[in-house]
mmCIF file with all atom_site columns, C-alpha atoms in Angstrom:
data_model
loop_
_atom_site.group_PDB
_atom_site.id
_atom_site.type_symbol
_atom_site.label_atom_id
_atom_site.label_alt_id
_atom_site.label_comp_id
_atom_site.label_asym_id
_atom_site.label_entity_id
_atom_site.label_seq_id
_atom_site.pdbx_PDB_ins_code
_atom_site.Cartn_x
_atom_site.Cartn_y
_atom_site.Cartn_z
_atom_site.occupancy
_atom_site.B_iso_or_equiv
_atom_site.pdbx_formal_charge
_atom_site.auth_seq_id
_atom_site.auth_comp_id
_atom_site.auth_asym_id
_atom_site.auth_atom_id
_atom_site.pdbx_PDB_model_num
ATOM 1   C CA . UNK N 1 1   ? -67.852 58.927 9.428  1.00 0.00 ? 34  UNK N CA 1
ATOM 2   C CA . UNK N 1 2   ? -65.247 58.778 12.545 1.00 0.00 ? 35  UNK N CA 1
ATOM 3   C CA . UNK N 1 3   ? -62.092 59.853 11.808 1.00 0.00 ? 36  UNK N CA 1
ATOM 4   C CA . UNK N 1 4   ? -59.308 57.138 13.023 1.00 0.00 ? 37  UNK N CA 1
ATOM 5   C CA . UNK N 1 5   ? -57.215 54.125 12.129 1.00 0.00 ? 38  UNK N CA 1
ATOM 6   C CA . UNK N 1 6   ? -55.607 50.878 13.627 1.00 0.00 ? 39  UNK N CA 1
ATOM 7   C CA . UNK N 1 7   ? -52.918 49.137 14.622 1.00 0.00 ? 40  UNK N CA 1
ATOM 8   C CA . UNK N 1 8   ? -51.840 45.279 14.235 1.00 0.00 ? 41  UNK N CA 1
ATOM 9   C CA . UNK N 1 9   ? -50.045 44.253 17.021 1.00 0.00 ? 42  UNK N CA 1
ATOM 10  C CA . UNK N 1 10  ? -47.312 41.096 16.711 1.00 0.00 ? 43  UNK N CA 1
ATOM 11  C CA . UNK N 1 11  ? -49.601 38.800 18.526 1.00 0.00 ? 44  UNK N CA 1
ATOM 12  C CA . UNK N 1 12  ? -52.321 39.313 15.716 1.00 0.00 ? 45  UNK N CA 1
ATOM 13  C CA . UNK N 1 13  ? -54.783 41.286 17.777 1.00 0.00 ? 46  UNK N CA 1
ATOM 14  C CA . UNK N 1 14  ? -55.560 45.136 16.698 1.00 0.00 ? 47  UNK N CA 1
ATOM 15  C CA . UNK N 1 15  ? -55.852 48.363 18.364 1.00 0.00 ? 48  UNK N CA 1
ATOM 16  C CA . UNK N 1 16  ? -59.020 50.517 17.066 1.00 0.00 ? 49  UNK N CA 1
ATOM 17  C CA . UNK N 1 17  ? -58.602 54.254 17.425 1.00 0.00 ? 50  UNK N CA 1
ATOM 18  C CA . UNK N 1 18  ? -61.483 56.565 16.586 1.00 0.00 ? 51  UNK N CA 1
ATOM 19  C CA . UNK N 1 19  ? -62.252 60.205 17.269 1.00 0.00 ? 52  UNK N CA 1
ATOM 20  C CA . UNK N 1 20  ? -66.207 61.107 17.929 1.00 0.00 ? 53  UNK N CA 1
ATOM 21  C CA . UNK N 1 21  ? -68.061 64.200 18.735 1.00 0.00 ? 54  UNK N CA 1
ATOM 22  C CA . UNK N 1 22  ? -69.521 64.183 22.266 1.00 0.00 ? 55  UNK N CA 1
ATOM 23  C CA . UNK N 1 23  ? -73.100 64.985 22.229 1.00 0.00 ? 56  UNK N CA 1
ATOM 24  C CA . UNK N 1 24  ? -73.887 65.200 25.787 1.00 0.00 ? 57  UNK N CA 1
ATOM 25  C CA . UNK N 1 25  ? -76.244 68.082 26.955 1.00 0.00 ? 58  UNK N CA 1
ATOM 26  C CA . UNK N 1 26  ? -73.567 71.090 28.266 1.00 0.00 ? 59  UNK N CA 1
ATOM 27  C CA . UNK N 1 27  ? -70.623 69.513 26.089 1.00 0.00 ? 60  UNK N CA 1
ATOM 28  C CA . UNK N 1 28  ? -69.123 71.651 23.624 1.00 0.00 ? 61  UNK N CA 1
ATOM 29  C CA . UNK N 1 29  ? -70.110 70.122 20.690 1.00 0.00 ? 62  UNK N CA 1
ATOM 30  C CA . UNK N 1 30  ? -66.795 70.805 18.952 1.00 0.00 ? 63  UNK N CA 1
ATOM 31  C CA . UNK N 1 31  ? -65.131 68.957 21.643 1.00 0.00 ? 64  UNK N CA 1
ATOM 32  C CA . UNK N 1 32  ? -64.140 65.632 20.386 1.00 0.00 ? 65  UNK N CA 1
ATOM 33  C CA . UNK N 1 33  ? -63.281 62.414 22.092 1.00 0.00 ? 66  UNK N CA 1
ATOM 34  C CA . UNK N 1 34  ? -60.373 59.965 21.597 1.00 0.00 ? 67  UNK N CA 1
ATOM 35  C CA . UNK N 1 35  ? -61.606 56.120 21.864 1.00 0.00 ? 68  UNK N CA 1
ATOM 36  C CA . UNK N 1 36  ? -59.320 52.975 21.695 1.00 0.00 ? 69  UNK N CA 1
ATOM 37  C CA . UNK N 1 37  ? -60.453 49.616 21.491 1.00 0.00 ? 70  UNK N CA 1
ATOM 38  C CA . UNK N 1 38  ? -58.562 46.497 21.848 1.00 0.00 ? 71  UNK N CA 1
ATOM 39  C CA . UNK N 1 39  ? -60.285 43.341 19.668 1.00 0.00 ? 72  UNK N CA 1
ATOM 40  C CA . UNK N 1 40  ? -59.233 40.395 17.790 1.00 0.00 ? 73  UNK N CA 1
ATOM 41  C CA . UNK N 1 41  ? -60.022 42.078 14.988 1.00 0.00 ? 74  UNK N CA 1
ATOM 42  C CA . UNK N 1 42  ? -61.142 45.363 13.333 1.00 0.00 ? 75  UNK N CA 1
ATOM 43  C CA . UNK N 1 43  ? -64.853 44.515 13.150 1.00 0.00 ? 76  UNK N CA 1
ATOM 44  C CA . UNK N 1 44  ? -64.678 42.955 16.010 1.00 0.00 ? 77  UNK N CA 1
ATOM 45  C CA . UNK N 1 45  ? -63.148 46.520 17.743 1.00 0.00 ? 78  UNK N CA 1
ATOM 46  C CA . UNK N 1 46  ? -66.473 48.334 15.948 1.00 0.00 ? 79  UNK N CA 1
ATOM 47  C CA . UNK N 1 47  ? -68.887 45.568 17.404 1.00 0.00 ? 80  UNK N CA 1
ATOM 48  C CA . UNK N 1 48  ? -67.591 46.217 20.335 1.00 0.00 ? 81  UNK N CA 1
ATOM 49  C CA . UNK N 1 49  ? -68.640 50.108 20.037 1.00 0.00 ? 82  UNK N CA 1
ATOM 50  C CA . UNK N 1 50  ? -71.934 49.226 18.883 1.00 0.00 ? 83  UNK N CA 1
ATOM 51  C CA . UNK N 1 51  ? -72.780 46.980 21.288 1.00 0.00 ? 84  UNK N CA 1
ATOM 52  C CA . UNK N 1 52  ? -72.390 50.092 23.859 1.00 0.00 ? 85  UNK N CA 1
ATOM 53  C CA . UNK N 1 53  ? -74.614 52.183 21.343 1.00 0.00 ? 86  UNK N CA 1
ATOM 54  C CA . UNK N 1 54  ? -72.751 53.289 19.345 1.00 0.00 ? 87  UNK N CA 1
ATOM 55  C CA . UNK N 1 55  ? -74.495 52.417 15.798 1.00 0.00 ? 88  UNK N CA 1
ATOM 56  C CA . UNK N 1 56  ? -72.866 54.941 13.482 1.00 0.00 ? 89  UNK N CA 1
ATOM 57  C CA . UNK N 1 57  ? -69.613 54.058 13.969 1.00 0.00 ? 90  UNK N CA 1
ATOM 58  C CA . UNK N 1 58  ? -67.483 53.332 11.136 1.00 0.00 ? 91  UNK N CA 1
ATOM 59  C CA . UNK N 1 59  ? -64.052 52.864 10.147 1.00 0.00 ? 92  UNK N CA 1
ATOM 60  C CA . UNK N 1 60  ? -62.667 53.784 6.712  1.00 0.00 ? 93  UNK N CA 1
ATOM 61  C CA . UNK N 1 61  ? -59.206 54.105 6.229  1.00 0.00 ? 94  UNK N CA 1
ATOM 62  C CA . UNK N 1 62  ? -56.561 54.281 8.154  1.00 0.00 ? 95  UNK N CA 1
ATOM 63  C CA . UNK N 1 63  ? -56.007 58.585 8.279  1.00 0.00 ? 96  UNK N CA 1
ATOM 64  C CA . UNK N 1 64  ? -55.448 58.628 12.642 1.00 0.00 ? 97  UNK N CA 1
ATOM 65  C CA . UNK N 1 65  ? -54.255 55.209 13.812 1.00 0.00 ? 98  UNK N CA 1
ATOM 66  C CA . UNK N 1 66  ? -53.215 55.156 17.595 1.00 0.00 ? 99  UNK N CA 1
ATOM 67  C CA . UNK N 1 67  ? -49.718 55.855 18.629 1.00 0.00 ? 100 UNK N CA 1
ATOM 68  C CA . UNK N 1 68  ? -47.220 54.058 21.053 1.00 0.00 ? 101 UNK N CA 1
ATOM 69  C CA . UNK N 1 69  ? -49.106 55.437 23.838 1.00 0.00 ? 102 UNK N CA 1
ATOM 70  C CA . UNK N 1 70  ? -52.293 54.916 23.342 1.00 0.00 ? 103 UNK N CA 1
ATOM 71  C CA . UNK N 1 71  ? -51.925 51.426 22.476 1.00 0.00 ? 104 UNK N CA 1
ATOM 72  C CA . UNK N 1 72  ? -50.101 51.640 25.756 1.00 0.00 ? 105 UNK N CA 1
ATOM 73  C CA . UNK N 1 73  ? -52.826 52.584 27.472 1.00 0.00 ? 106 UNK N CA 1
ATOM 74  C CA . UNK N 1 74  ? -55.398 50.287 26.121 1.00 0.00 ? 107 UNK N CA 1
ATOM 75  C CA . UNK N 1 75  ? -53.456 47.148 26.859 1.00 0.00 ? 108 UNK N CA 1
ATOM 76  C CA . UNK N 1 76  ? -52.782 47.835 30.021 1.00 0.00 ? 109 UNK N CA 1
ATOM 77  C CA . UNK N 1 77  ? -56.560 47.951 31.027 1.00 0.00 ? 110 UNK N CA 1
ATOM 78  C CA . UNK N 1 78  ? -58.613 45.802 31.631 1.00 0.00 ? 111 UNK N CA 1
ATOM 79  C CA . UNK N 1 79  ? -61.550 46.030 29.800 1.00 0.00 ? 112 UNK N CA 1
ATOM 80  C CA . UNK N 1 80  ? -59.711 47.610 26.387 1.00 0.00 ? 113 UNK N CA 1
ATOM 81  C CA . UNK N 1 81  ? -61.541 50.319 25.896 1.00 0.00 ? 114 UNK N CA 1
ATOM 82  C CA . UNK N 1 82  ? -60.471 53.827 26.708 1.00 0.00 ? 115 UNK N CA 1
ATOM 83  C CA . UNK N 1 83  ? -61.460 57.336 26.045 1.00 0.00 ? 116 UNK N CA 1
ATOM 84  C CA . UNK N 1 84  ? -60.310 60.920 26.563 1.00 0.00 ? 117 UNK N CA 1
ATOM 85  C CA . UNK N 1 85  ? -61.403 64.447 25.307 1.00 0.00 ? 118 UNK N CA 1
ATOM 86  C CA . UNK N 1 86  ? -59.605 66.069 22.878 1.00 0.00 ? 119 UNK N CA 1
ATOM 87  C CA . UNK N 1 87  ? -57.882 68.347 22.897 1.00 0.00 ? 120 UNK N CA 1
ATOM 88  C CA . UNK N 1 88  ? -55.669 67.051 25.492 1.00 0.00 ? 121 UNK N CA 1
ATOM 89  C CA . UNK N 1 89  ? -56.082 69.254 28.566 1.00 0.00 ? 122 UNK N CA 1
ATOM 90  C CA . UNK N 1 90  ? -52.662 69.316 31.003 1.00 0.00 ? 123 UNK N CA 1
ATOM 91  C CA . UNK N 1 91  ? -52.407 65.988 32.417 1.00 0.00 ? 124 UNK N CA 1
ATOM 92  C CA . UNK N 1 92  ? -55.901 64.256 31.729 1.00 0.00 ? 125 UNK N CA 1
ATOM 93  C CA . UNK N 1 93  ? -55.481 60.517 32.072 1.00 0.00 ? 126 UNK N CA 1
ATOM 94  C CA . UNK N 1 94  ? -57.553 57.818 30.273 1.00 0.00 ? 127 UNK N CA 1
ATOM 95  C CA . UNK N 1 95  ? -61.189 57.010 31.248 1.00 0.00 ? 128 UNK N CA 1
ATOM 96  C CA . UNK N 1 96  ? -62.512 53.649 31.210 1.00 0.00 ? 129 UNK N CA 1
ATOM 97  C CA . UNK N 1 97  ? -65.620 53.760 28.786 1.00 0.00 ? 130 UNK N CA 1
ATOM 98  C CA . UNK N 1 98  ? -68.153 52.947 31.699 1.00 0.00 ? 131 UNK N CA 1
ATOM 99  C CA . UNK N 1 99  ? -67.521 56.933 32.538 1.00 0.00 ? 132 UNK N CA 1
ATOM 100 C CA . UNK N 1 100 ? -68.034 58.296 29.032 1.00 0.00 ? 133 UNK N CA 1
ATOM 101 C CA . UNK N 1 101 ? -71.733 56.304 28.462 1.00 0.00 ? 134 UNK N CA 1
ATOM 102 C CA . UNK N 1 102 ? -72.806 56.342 32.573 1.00 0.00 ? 135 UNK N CA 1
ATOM 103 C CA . UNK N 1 103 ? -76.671 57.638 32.491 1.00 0.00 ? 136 UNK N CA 1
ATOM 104 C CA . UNK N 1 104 ? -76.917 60.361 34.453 1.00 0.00 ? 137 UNK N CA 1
ATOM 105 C CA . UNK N 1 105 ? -73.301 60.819 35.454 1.00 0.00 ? 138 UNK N CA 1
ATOM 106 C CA . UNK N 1 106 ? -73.178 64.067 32.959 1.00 0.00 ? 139 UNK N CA 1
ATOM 107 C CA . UNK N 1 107 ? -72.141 62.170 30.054 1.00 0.00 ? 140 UNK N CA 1
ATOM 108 C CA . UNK N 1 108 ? -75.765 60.600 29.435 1.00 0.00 ? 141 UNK N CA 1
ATOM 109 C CA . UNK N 1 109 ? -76.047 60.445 26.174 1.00 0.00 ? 142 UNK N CA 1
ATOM 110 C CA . UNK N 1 110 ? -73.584 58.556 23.553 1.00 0.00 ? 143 UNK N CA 1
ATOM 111 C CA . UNK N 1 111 ? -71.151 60.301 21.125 1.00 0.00 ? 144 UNK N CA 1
ATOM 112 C CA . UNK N 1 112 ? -71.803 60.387 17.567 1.00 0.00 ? 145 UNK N CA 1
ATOM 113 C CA . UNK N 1 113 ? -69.152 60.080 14.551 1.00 0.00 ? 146 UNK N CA 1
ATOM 114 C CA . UNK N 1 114 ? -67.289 63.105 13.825 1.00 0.00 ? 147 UNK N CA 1
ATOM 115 C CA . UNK N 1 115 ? -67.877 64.579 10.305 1.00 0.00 ? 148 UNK N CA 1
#
């Protein structure tokens, strides 16, 4: 199970954050990534995720929902979903998803829910 929560935003849509483990051959595997996910709607936010691969994702509770920043950061891009490693490193910005699942662009394989 992911750890993470949401956000409802005035205009009725939500703001999905989870945290997942990065399983990527030569990650640390107790490095774990920040995703946000801007949907209509909660499930919508996990289909979203699964439609990319990631099948284990859940959502239960709401322990880790984004702050003012990071539902910054997801509304102002274009696609709505984000990611970054955790913990935050200096100045590391936002990655569009695209560069967290690219095969063969070191982070090959998907992320799994953090126990």
């Amino acid at each position: 199970m992911a750890g993470g929560g949401f956000c409802r935003l005035p205009n009725g849509t939500v703001v999905v954050a989870l945290t997942l483990i990065h399983t990527a051959e030569g990650a640390d595997p107790a490095a774990p990534v920040r995703v946000l996910v801007h949907a209509a709607n909660r499930a919508r936010a996990l289909t979203r995720l699964r439609n990319l691969g990631l099948r284990a994702v859940y959502l239960r509770g709401n322990a880790q929902p984004p702050t003012p920043d990071e539902i910054t950061a997801v509304l102002h891009h274009p696609d709505g979903l984000l990611w970054k490693a955790l913990p935050q490193t200096g100045q590391e910005l936002w990655h569009p998803i695209r560069a967290l699942l690219r095969p063969g662009g070191g982070h090959a394989d998907p992320v799994r829910p953090a126990a």
